Tab-separated table of C-alpha atoms in Angstrom:
chain	number	residue	atom	x	y	z
A	1	MET	CA	-5.622	17.216	9.176
A	2	SER	CA	-5.919	16.056	12.767
A	3	LEU	CA	-4.399	12.908	14.190
A	4	ASN	CA	-6.784	10.432	15.715
A	5	ALA	CA	-5.526	9.044	19.031
A	6	ASN	CA	-7.882	6.069	18.698
A	7	VAL	CA	-6.073	4.580	15.681
A	8	TRP	CA	-2.997	2.362	15.402
A	9	VAL	CA	-0.924	2.564	12.212
A	10	ARG	CA	1.377	-0.281	11.195
A	11	GLU	CA	3.170	-1.482	8.071
A	12	ASP	CA	1.903	-4.630	6.377
A	13	ASP	CA	5.304	-6.018	5.321
A	14	GLY	CA	3.708	-9.207	4.051
A	15	HIS	CA	1.188	-7.555	1.724
A	16	ARG	CA	1.151	-9.224	-1.699
A	17	LEU	CA	1.811	-5.913	-3.520
A	18	VAL	CA	4.984	-4.839	-1.663
A	19	GLY	CA	7.840	-4.753	-4.177
A	20	ARG	CA	5.510	-5.083	-7.172
A	21	GLU	CA	5.008	-2.781	-10.134
A	22	VAL	CA	1.353	-1.763	-10.208
A	23	ILE	CA	-1.112	0.378	-12.132
A	24	HIS	CA	-3.925	2.461	-10.672
A	25	CYS	CA	-6.518	1.930	-13.384
A	26	ALA	CA	-8.623	4.970	-12.451
A	27	THR	CA	-5.713	7.370	-13.075
A	28	GLY	CA	-3.369	5.324	-15.260
A	29	ARG	CA	-0.453	6.006	-12.910
A	30	THR	CA	2.138	3.279	-12.494
A	31	GLY	CA	4.564	2.715	-9.666
A	32	THR	CA	6.372	0.298	-7.385
A	33	VAL	CA	4.704	-0.374	-4.026
A	34	GLY	CA	7.131	0.469	-1.221
A	35	THR	CA	4.829	-0.185	1.719
A	36	VAL	CA	1.219	-0.696	2.708
A	37	LEU	CA	-0.002	1.016	5.879
A	38	VAL	CA	-2.888	-0.415	7.886
A	39	ARG	CA	-4.994	1.782	10.166
A	40	THR	CA	-6.760	-0.120	12.975
A	41	SER	CA	-9.265	1.158	15.541
A	42	LYS	CA	-7.929	0.930	19.101
A	43	VAL	CA	-11.509	0.687	20.334
A	44	THR	CA	-12.823	-2.147	18.131
A	45	GLY	CA	-9.627	-3.707	16.788
A	46	ARG	CA	-11.086	-3.572	13.279
A	47	THR	CA	-9.166	-2.418	10.234
A	48	ILE	CA	-10.284	1.054	9.185
A	49	SER	CA	-8.224	1.412	6.010
A	50	ARG	CA	-5.172	0.317	4.061
A	51	THR	CA	-3.001	2.688	2.033
A	52	ALA	CA	-0.372	1.635	-0.505
A	53	HIS	CA	2.589	3.998	-1.025
A	54	MET	CA	4.164	3.961	-4.496
A	55	ARG	CA	7.298	5.247	-6.149
A	56	PRO	CA	6.493	6.379	-9.710
A	57	LEU	CA	7.635	4.567	-12.853
A	58	ASP	CA	7.058	7.618	-15.076
A	59	GLY	CA	10.177	9.511	-13.958
A	60	SER	CA	8.142	12.333	-12.382
A	61	GLY	CA	9.599	11.745	-8.916
A	62	ARG	CA	6.164	12.339	-7.360
A	63	GLU	CA	5.332	9.536	-4.949
A	64	TRP	CA	1.635	8.778	-4.439
A	65	THR	CA	-0.827	6.703	-2.461
A	66	ALA	CA	-3.925	4.653	-3.236
A	67	ASP	CA	-6.178	2.012	-1.773
A	68	PRO	CA	-4.459	-1.337	-2.527
A	69	LYS	CA	-7.818	-2.736	-3.728
A	70	GLU	CA	-7.669	-0.243	-6.622
A	71	LEU	CA	-4.260	-1.462	-7.863
A	72	GLU	CA	-3.419	-4.148	-10.410
A	73	THR	CA	-0.037	-5.847	-10.704
A	74	LEU	CA	1.931	-5.052	-13.875
A	75	ARG	CA	4.736	-7.536	-13.240
A	76	CYS	CA	6.569	-9.084	-10.325
A	77	LEU	CA	9.907	-7.570	-9.275
A	78	ALA	CA	10.341	-9.910	-6.333
A	79	PRO	CA	9.470	-13.599	-6.144
A	80	ASP	CA	6.494	-14.682	-4.081
A	81	MET	CA	7.699	-15.258	-0.547
A	82	PRO	CA	5.951	-16.178	2.667
A	83	ALA	CA	4.744	-13.180	4.702
A	84	GLY	CA	7.438	-11.751	6.978
A	85	THR	CA	10.402	-12.791	4.817
A	86	ARG	CA	10.546	-9.762	2.522
């Protein structure tokens, strides 16, 4: 895998799924979202992709990633807070 010098990567600390228990319906995996990374083109300034990083709830210890659009909330672990206060 090569790194692309034309992409910025940043954490989206205010994403609505951070700190939430979620399910990836396509695979049935469940986990707690630790962070969401956003990849942005340096050339256009447009978002290229978002990736949610989860810690598993099944005890396997295998962390995993998915597109946040493919995740559904199971239950809230943290109260809803304004972006930037989590």
